[in-house]
One Martini backbone bead per residue (centre of mass of N, CA, C, O) as a GRO file, in nm:
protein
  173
    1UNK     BB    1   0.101   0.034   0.017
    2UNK     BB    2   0.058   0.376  -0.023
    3UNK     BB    3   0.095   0.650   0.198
    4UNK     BB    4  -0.215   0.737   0.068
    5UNK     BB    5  -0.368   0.514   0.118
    6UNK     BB    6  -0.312   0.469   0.459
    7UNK     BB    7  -0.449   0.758   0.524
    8UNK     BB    8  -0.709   0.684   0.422
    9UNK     BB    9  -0.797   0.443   0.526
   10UNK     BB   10  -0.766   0.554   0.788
   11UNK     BB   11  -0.958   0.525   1.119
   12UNK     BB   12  -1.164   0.562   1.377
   13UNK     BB   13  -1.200   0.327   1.652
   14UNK     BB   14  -1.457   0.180   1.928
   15UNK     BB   15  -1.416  -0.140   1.878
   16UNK     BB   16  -1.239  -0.413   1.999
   17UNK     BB   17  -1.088  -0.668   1.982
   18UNK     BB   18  -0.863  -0.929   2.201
   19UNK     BB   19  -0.657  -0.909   1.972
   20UNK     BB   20  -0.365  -0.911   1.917
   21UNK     BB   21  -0.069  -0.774   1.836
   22UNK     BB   22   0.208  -0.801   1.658
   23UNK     BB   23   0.557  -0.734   1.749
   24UNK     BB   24   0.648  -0.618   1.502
   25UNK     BB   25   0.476  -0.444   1.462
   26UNK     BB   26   0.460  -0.295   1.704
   27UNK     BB   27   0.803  -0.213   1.671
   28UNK     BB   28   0.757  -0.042   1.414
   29UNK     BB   29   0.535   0.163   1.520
   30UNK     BB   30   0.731   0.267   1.703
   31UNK     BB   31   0.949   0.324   1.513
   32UNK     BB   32   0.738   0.572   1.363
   33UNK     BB   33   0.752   0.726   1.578
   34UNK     BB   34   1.048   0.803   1.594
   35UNK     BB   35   1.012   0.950   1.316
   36UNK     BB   36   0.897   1.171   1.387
   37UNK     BB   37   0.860   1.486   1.409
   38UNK     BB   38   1.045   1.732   1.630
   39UNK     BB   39   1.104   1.973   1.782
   40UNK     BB   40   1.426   2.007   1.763
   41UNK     BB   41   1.497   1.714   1.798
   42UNK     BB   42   1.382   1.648   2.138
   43UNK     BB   43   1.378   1.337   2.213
   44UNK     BB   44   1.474   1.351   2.531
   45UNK     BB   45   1.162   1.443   2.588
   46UNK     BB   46   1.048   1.139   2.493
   47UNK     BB   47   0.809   0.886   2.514
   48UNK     BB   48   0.722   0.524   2.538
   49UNK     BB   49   0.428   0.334   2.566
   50UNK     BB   50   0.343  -0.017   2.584
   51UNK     BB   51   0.021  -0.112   2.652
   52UNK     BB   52  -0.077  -0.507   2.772
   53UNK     BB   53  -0.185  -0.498   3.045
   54UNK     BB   54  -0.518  -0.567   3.151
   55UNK     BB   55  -0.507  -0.440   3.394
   56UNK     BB   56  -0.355  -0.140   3.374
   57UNK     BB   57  -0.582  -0.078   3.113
   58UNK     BB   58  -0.820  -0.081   3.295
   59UNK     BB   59  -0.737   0.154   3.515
   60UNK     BB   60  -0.718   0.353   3.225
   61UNK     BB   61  -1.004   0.346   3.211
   62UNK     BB   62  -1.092   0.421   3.404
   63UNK     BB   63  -0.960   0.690   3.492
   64UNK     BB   64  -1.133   0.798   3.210
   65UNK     BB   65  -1.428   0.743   3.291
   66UNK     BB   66  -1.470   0.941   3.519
   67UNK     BB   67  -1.735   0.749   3.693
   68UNK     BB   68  -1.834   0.577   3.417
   69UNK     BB   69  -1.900   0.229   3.440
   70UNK     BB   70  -2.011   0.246   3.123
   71UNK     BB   71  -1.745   0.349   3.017
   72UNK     BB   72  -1.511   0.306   2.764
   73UNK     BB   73  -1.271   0.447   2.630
   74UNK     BB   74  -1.080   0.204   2.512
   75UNK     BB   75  -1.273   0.006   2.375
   76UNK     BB   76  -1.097  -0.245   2.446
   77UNK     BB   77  -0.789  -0.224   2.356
   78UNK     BB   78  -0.496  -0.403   2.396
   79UNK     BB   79  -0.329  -0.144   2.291
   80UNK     BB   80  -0.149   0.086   2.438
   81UNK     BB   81   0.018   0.428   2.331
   82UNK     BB   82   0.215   0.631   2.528
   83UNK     BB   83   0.291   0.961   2.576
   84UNK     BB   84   0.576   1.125   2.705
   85UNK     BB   85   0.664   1.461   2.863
   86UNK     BB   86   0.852   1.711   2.892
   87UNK     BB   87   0.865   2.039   2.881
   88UNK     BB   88   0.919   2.271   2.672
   89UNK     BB   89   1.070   2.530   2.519
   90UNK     BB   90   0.776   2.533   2.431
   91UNK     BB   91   0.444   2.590   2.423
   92UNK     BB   92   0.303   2.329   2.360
   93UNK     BB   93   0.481   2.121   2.177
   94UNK     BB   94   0.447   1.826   2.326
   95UNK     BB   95   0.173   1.786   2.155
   96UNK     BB   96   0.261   1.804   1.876
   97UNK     BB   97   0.486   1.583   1.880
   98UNK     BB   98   0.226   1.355   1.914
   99UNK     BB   99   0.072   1.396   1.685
  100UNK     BB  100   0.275   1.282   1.517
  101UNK     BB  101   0.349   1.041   1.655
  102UNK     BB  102   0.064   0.895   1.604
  103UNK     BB  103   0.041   0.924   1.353
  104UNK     BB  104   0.204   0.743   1.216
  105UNK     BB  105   0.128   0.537   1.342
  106UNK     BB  106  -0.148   0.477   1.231
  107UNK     BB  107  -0.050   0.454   0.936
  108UNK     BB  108   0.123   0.208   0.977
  109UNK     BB  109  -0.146   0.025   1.088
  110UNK     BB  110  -0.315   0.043   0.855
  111UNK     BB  111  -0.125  -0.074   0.629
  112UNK     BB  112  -0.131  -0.361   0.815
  113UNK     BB  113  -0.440  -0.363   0.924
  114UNK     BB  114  -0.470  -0.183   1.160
  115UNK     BB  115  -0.612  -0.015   1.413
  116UNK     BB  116  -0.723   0.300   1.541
  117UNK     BB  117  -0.712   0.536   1.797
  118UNK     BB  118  -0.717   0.878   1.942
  119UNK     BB  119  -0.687   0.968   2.267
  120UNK     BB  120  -0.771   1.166   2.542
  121UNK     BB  121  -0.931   1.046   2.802
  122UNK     BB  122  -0.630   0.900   2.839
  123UNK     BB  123  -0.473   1.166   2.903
  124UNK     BB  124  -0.627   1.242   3.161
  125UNK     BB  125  -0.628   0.979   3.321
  126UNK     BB  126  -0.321   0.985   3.375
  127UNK     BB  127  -0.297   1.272   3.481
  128UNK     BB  128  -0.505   1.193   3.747
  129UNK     BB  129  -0.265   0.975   3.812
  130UNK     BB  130   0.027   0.889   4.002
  131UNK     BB  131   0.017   0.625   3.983
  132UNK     BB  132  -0.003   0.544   3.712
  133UNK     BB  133   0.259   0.680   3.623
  134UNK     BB  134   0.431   0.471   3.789
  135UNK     BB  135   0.362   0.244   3.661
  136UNK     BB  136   0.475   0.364   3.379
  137UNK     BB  137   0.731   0.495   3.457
  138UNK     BB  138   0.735   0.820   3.484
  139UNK     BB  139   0.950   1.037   3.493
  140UNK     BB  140   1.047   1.320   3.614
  141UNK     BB  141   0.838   1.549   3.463
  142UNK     BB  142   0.627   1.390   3.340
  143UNK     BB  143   0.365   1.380   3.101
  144UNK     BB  144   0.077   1.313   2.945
  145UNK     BB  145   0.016   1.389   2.578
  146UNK     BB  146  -0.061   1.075   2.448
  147UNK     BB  147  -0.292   0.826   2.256
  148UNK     BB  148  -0.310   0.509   2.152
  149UNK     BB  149  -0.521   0.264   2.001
  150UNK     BB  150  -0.493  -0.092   1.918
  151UNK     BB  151  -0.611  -0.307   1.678
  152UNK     BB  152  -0.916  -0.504   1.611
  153UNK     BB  153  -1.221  -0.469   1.489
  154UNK     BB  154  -1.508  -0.589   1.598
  155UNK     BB  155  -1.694  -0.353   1.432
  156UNK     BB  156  -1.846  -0.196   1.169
  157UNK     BB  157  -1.818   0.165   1.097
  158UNK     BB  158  -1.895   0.454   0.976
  159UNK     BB  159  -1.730   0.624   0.727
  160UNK     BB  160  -1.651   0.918   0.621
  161UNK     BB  161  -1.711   1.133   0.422
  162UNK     BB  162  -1.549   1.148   0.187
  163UNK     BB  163  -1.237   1.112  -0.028
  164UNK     BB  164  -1.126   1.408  -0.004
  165UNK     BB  165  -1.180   1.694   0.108
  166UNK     BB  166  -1.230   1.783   0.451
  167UNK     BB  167  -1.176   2.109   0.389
  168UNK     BB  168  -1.107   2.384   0.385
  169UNK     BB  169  -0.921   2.579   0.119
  170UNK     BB  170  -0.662   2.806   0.091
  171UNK     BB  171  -0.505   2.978  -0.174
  172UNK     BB  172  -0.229   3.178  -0.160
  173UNK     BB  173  -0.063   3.363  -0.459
   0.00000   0.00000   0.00000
């Protein structure tokens, strides 16, 4: 597949089989968030968590629906990989590292056949708790930046519609 085709293929996934993704896929997907643009490339300010422990997952999705025991932010996801960051050298820097480095991530699971969603109240849930902060091991001075949820989709969702340009764009010459 070529790089604009698993663009157009990936979206959010909001309900996930739980199927595992493979150990390679998993690696690659995480080096390819490693190759993201960053603001100055500032790499030694951001890691990566692949979090698959059931338990983990569990707790990040509770404290993440905020007393709401209806709600399953992560979909229930096999994989949950999150960006941990400390503050840039710019105002909100690195938020947008994180974009970087998720959209990556997505499209080449994408390509892959992997499903993903960019989860924002995984990201609220986990900086809510200084404990899961403890669990995924974030280093002093460390806030979760960004999540990304992967595996393979339980049932299938209608996709957003418009093939080309979902945006207005003004071209100025």
């Amino acid at each position: 597949m070529n790089t604009f085709d698993a663009i157009k293929k990936r979206h959010s996934t909001r309900a996930f089989s739980s199927r595992q993704i493979g150990e390679q896929d998993l690696q690659d997907i995480l080096v390819a968030g490693g190759q993201a643009a960053i603001g100055c490339a500032d790499f030694a300010s951001l890691q990566l968590y692949a979090v698959q422990d059931p338990a983990l997952l569990k707790e990040i999705d509770e404290a993440s629906a905020k007393g709401n025991p209806g709600s399953h932010p992560l979909y229930q996801a096999p994989t949950l990989v999150v960006v941990a960051a400390k503050k840039g050298f710019l105002e909100n820097i690195e938020l947008s590292n994180a974009g970087c480095i998720i959209q990556n991530m997505m499209v080449l699971a994408a390509d892959r056949g992997i499903d993903s969603v960019y989860l924002w109240m995984a990201m609220v849930g986990i900086n809510s708790s200084a404990e899961l902060q403890r669990k995924l091991g974030f280093p002093e001075g460390y806030t979760c930046v960004g999540t990304c949820a992967l595996g393979y989709a339980d049932k299938e969702f209608p996709k957003l519609k418009g093939e080309g340009q979902r945006l207005e764009v003004k071209i100025l010459r």
